[in-house]
Amino acid sequence: MVHNMTDLERKEIIDYGLYRLKIVLAGIAVTLLLGYILGIFVQSLCFLSGFFAIRRYAGGYHAETQKLCFLISFSVVCISFLIFRSFDQGYMGIVFAADILYSIFIWYLAPVDNSNKKLDPAESEKYRICTRKVLVIDSIILLAMYETGHSDIFYGISISVWITCIAVVAGRIENQVHRPVLLKDQYR
């Protein structure tokens, strides 16, 4: 049965979409502006690109409110930028080893759904494949940047992998703690 949406329902959907778009664009703008001010614009751009590419498919923890989401996101960006500023080329080998470890975690744990985005088995498989493709592409880029010494791009993408791994693990923990009954009932 096809549900015909009313004009009011369409308007609400469009308004919500525009609201979400404004929030995402504001977050991107703040991140890039902060990166520019701190002199790490390239890293911030690479971080955002890497993060959006993998997080979209890997899933993971999502805050329950917009305010908490903003607070966590802003904190993550600030911590990431502190990490960027503390690394120099001498740390690339250690960071690359950590990237491999975190990529393995993501490879086996993702995708992780949440209360806002439940995945059925077909969606889960599709997202798993997409996550793994992004991880392979990230690994190739990281290896190339490591070999050529392009630390700005290397660290930007590296930190996006680290943050995604943390979100995936946190999402798995949250699902186990807060939704164990729901997850069991989902497959009955």
PDB file of N, CA, C and O in Angstrom, residues 126-160:
ATOM      1  N   LYS A 126      25.621  -4.672   3.027  1.00  0.00           N
ATOM      2  CA  LYS A 126      25.994  -3.595   2.095  1.00  0.00           C
ATOM      3  C   LYS A 126      26.937  -2.593   2.779  1.00  0.00           C
ATOM      4  O   LYS A 126      27.965  -2.217   2.226  1.00  0.00           O
ATOM      5  N   TYR A 127      26.601  -2.181   4.002  1.00  0.00           N
ATOM      6  CA  TYR A 127      27.436  -1.225   4.731  1.00  0.00           C
ATOM      7  C   TYR A 127      28.784  -1.832   5.102  1.00  0.00           C
ATOM      8  O   TYR A 127      29.797  -1.151   5.112  1.00  0.00           O
ATOM      9  N   ARG A 128      28.793  -3.131   5.420  1.00  0.00           N
ATOM     10  CA  ARG A 128      30.059  -3.814   5.739  1.00  0.00           C
ATOM     11  C   ARG A 128      30.994  -3.763   4.532  1.00  0.00           C
ATOM     12  O   ARG A 128      32.176  -3.427   4.649  1.00  0.00           O
ATOM     13  N   ILE A 129      30.458  -4.078   3.363  1.00  0.00           N
ATOM     14  CA  ILE A 129      31.267  -4.052   2.133  1.00  0.00           C
ATOM     15  C   ILE A 129      31.773  -2.638   1.855  1.00  0.00           C
ATOM     16  O   ILE A 129      32.958  -2.453   1.546  1.00  0.00           O
ATOM     17  N   CYS A 130      30.901  -1.653   1.983  1.00  0.00           N
ATOM     18  CA  CYS A 130      31.316  -0.260   1.735  1.00  0.00           C
ATOM     19  C   CYS A 130      32.370   0.195   2.736  1.00  0.00           C
ATOM     20  O   CYS A 130      33.341   0.861   2.361  1.00  0.00           O
ATOM     21  N   THR A 131      32.188  -0.174   4.010  1.00  0.00           N
ATOM     22  CA  THR A 131      33.174   0.179   5.034  1.00  0.00           C
ATOM     23  C   THR A 131      34.536  -0.402   4.674  1.00  0.00           C
ATOM     24  O   THR A 131      35.563   0.282   4.742  1.00  0.00           O
ATOM     25  N   ARG A 132      34.550  -1.650   4.279  1.00  0.00           N
ATOM     26  CA  ARG A 132      35.811  -2.312   3.951  1.00  0.00           C
ATOM     27  C   ARG A 132      36.462  -1.707   2.715  1.00  0.00           C
ATOM     28  O   ARG A 132      37.690  -1.588   2.663  1.00  0.00           O
ATOM     29  N   LYS A 133      35.668  -1.311   1.737  1.00  0.00           N
ATOM     30  CA  LYS A 133      36.233  -0.635   0.560  1.00  0.00           C
ATOM     31  C   LYS A 133      36.895   0.681   0.961  1.00  0.00           C
ATOM     32  O   LYS A 133      38.000   0.987   0.514  1.00  0.00           O
ATOM     33  N   VAL A 134      36.220   1.456   1.805  1.00  0.00           N
ATOM     34  CA  VAL A 134      36.795   2.722   2.268  1.00  0.00           C
ATOM     35  C   VAL A 134      38.071   2.463   3.058  1.00  0.00           C
ATOM     36  O   VAL A 134      39.067   3.177   2.893  1.00  0.00           O
ATOM     37  N   LEU A 135      38.069   1.434   3.905  1.00  0.00           N
ATOM     38  CA  LEU A 135      39.280   1.108   4.665  1.00  0.00           C
ATOM     39  C   LEU A 135      40.447   0.749   3.749  1.00  0.00           C
ATOM     40  O   LEU A 135      41.588   1.162   3.999  1.00  0.00           O
ATOM     41  N   VAL A 136      40.182   0.003   2.697  1.00  0.00           N
ATOM     42  CA  VAL A 136      41.241  -0.360   1.750  1.00  0.00           C
ATOM     43  C   VAL A 136      41.768   0.900   1.058  1.00  0.00           C
ATOM     44  O   VAL A 136      42.988   1.098   0.954  1.00  0.00           O
ATOM     45  N   ILE A 137      40.865   1.761   0.616  1.00  0.00           N
ATOM     46  CA  ILE A 137      41.286   3.011  -0.041  1.00  0.00           C
ATOM     47  C   ILE A 137      42.089   3.866   0.935  1.00  0.00           C
ATOM     48  O   ILE A 137      43.156   4.390   0.572  1.00  0.00           O
ATOM     49  N   ASP A 138      41.589   4.008   2.178  1.00  0.00           N
ATOM     50  CA  ASP A 138      42.331   4.772   3.193  1.00  0.00           C
ATOM     51  C   ASP A 138      43.723   4.185   3.413  1.00  0.00           C
ATOM     52  O   ASP A 138      44.705   4.917   3.520  1.00  0.00           O
ATOM     53  N   SER A 139      43.806   2.862   3.482  1.00  0.00           N
ATOM     54  CA  SER A 139      45.098   2.211   3.719  1.00  0.00           C
ATOM     55  C   SER A 139      46.075   2.468   2.577  1.00  0.00           C
ATOM     56  O   SER A 139      47.263   2.717   2.814  1.00  0.00           O
ATOM     57  N   ILE A 140      45.575   2.439   1.353  1.00  0.00           N
ATOM     58  CA  ILE A 140      46.434   2.723   0.203  1.00  0.00           C
ATOM     59  C   ILE A 140      46.921   4.171   0.249  1.00  0.00           C
ATOM     60  O   ILE A 140      48.118   4.435   0.048  1.00  0.00           O
ATOM     61  N   ILE A 141      46.008   5.093   0.546  1.00  0.00           N
ATOM     62  CA  ILE A 141      46.400   6.506   0.640  1.00  0.00           C
ATOM     63  C   ILE A 141      47.396   6.696   1.778  1.00  0.00           C
ATOM     64  O   ILE A 141      48.417   7.385   1.612  1.00  0.00           O
ATOM     65  N   LEU A 142      47.111   6.089   2.931  1.00  0.00           N
ATOM     66  CA  LEU A 142      48.019   6.228   4.075  1.00  0.00           C
ATOM     67  C   LEU A 142      49.404   5.670   3.760  1.00  0.00           C
ATOM     68  O   LEU A 142      50.418   6.300   4.101  1.00  0.00           O
ATOM     69  N   LEU A 143      49.453   4.516   3.112  1.00  0.00           N
ATOM     70  CA  LEU A 143      50.742   3.931   2.750  1.00  0.00           C
ATOM     71  C   LEU A 143      51.498   4.856   1.788  1.00  0.00           C
ATOM     72  O   LEU A 143      52.705   5.097   1.974  1.00  0.00           O
ATOM     73  N   ALA A 144      50.795   5.394   0.798  1.00  0.00           N
ATOM     74  CA  ALA A 144      51.431   6.306  -0.161  1.00  0.00           C
ATOM     75  C   ALA A 144      51.931   7.569   0.534  1.00  0.00           C
ATOM     76  O   ALA A 144      53.045   8.034   0.268  1.00  0.00           O
ATOM     77  N   MET A 145      51.142   8.120   1.450  1.00  0.00           N
ATOM     78  CA  MET A 145      51.547   9.335   2.162  1.00  0.00           C
ATOM     79  C   MET A 145      52.695   9.039   3.129  1.00  0.00           C
ATOM     80  O   MET A 145      53.589   9.852   3.313  1.00  0.00           O
ATOM     81  N   TYR A 146      52.673   7.867   3.725  1.00  0.00           N
ATOM     82  CA  TYR A 146      53.756   7.449   4.610  1.00  0.00           C
ATOM     83  C   TYR A 146      55.059   7.332   3.824  1.00  0.00           C
ATOM     84  O   TYR A 146      56.101   7.844   4.242  1.00  0.00           O
ATOM     85  N   GLU A 147      54.994   6.653   2.684  1.00  0.00           N
ATOM     86  CA  GLU A 147      56.186   6.441   1.855  1.00  0.00           C
ATOM     87  C   GLU A 147      56.746   7.738   1.296  1.00  0.00           C
ATOM     88  O   GLU A 147      57.953   7.878   1.136  1.00  0.00           O
ATOM     89  N   THR A 148      55.867   8.696   0.994  1.00  0.00           N
ATOM     90  CA  THR A 148      56.324   9.962   0.400  1.00  0.00           C
ATOM     91  C   THR A 148      56.541  11.058   1.437  1.00  0.00           C
ATOM     92  O   THR A 148      56.998  12.146   1.096  1.00  0.00           O
ATOM     93  N   GLY A 149      56.184  10.780   2.701  1.00  0.00           N
ATOM     94  CA  GLY A 149      56.423  11.754   3.764  1.00  0.00           C
ATOM     95  C   GLY A 149      55.437  12.912   3.799  1.00  0.00           C
ATOM     96  O   GLY A 149      55.722  13.937   4.405  1.00  0.00           O
ATOM     97  N   HIS A 150      54.282  12.766   3.195  1.00  0.00           N
ATOM     98  CA  HIS A 150      53.256  13.815   3.237  1.00  0.00           C
ATOM     99  C   HIS A 150      52.476  13.708   4.548  1.00  0.00           C
ATOM    100  O   HIS A 150      51.370  13.175   4.599  1.00  0.00           O
ATOM    101  N   SER A 151      53.067  14.232   5.601  1.00  0.00           N
ATOM    102  CA  SER A 151      52.497  14.047   6.937  1.00  0.00           C
ATOM    103  C   SER A 151      51.165  14.763   7.129  1.00  0.00           C
ATOM    104  O   SER A 151      50.323  14.285   7.894  1.00  0.00           O
ATOM    105  N   ASP A 152      50.933  15.901   6.460  1.00  0.00           N
ATOM    106  CA  ASP A 152      49.665  16.613   6.631  1.00  0.00           C
ATOM    107  C   ASP A 152      48.489  15.730   6.240  1.00  0.00           C
ATOM    108  O   ASP A 152      47.531  15.567   7.006  1.00  0.00           O
ATOM    109  N   ILE A 153      48.545  15.158   5.061  1.00  0.00           N
ATOM    110  CA  ILE A 153      47.468  14.288   4.581  1.00  0.00           C
ATOM    111  C   ILE A 153      47.429  13.012   5.414  1.00  0.00           C
ATOM    112  O   ILE A 153      46.359  12.556   5.834  1.00  0.00           O
ATOM    113  N   PHE A 154      48.584  12.448   5.681  1.00  0.00           N
ATOM    114  CA  PHE A 154      48.692  11.215   6.465  1.00  0.00           C
ATOM    115  C   PHE A 154      48.004  11.363   7.820  1.00  0.00           C
ATOM    116  O   PHE A 154      47.165  10.550   8.191  1.00  0.00           O
ATOM    117  N   TYR A 155      48.358  12.398   8.570  1.00  0.00           N
ATOM    118  CA  TYR A 155      47.789  12.561   9.907  1.00  0.00           C
ATOM    119  C   TYR A 155      46.306  12.887   9.862  1.00  0.00           C
ATOM    120  O   TYR A 155      45.541  12.429  10.713  1.00  0.00           O
ATOM    121  N   GLY A 156      45.872  13.655   8.880  1.00  0.00           N
ATOM    122  CA  GLY A 156      44.441  13.966   8.766  1.00  0.00           C
ATOM    123  C   GLY A 156      43.602  12.720   8.586  1.00  0.00           C
ATOM    124  O   GLY A 156      42.594  12.521   9.273  1.00  0.00           O
ATOM    125  N   ILE A 157      44.014  11.856   7.677  1.00  0.00           N
ATOM    126  CA  ILE A 157      43.265  10.621   7.438  1.00  0.00           C
ATOM    127  C   ILE A 157      43.429   9.654   8.612  1.00  0.00           C
ATOM    128  O   ILE A 157      42.478   8.985   9.019  1.00  0.00           O
ATOM    129  N   SER A 158      44.629   9.589   9.170  1.00  0.00           N
ATOM    130  CA  SER A 158      44.875   8.697  10.312  1.00  0.00           C
ATOM    131  C   SER A 158      43.926   8.982  11.462  1.00  0.00           C
ATOM    132  O   SER A 158      43.301   8.064  12.005  1.00  0.00           O
ATOM    133  N   ILE A 159      43.812  10.230  11.821  1.00  0.00           N
ATOM    134  CA  ILE A 159      42.967  10.584  12.959  1.00  0.00           C
ATOM    135  C   ILE A 159      41.501  10.273  12.653  1.00  0.00           C
ATOM    136  O   ILE A 159      40.752   9.875  13.539  1.00  0.00           O
ATOM    137  N   SER A 160      41.092  10.408  11.397  1.00  0.00           N
ATOM    138  CA  SER A 160      39.702  10.063  11.047  1.00  0.00           C
ATOM    139  C   SER A 160      39.453   8.573  11.275  1.00  0.00           C
ATOM    140  O   SER A 160      38.373   8.177  11.710  1.00  0.00           O
TER     141      SER A 160
END
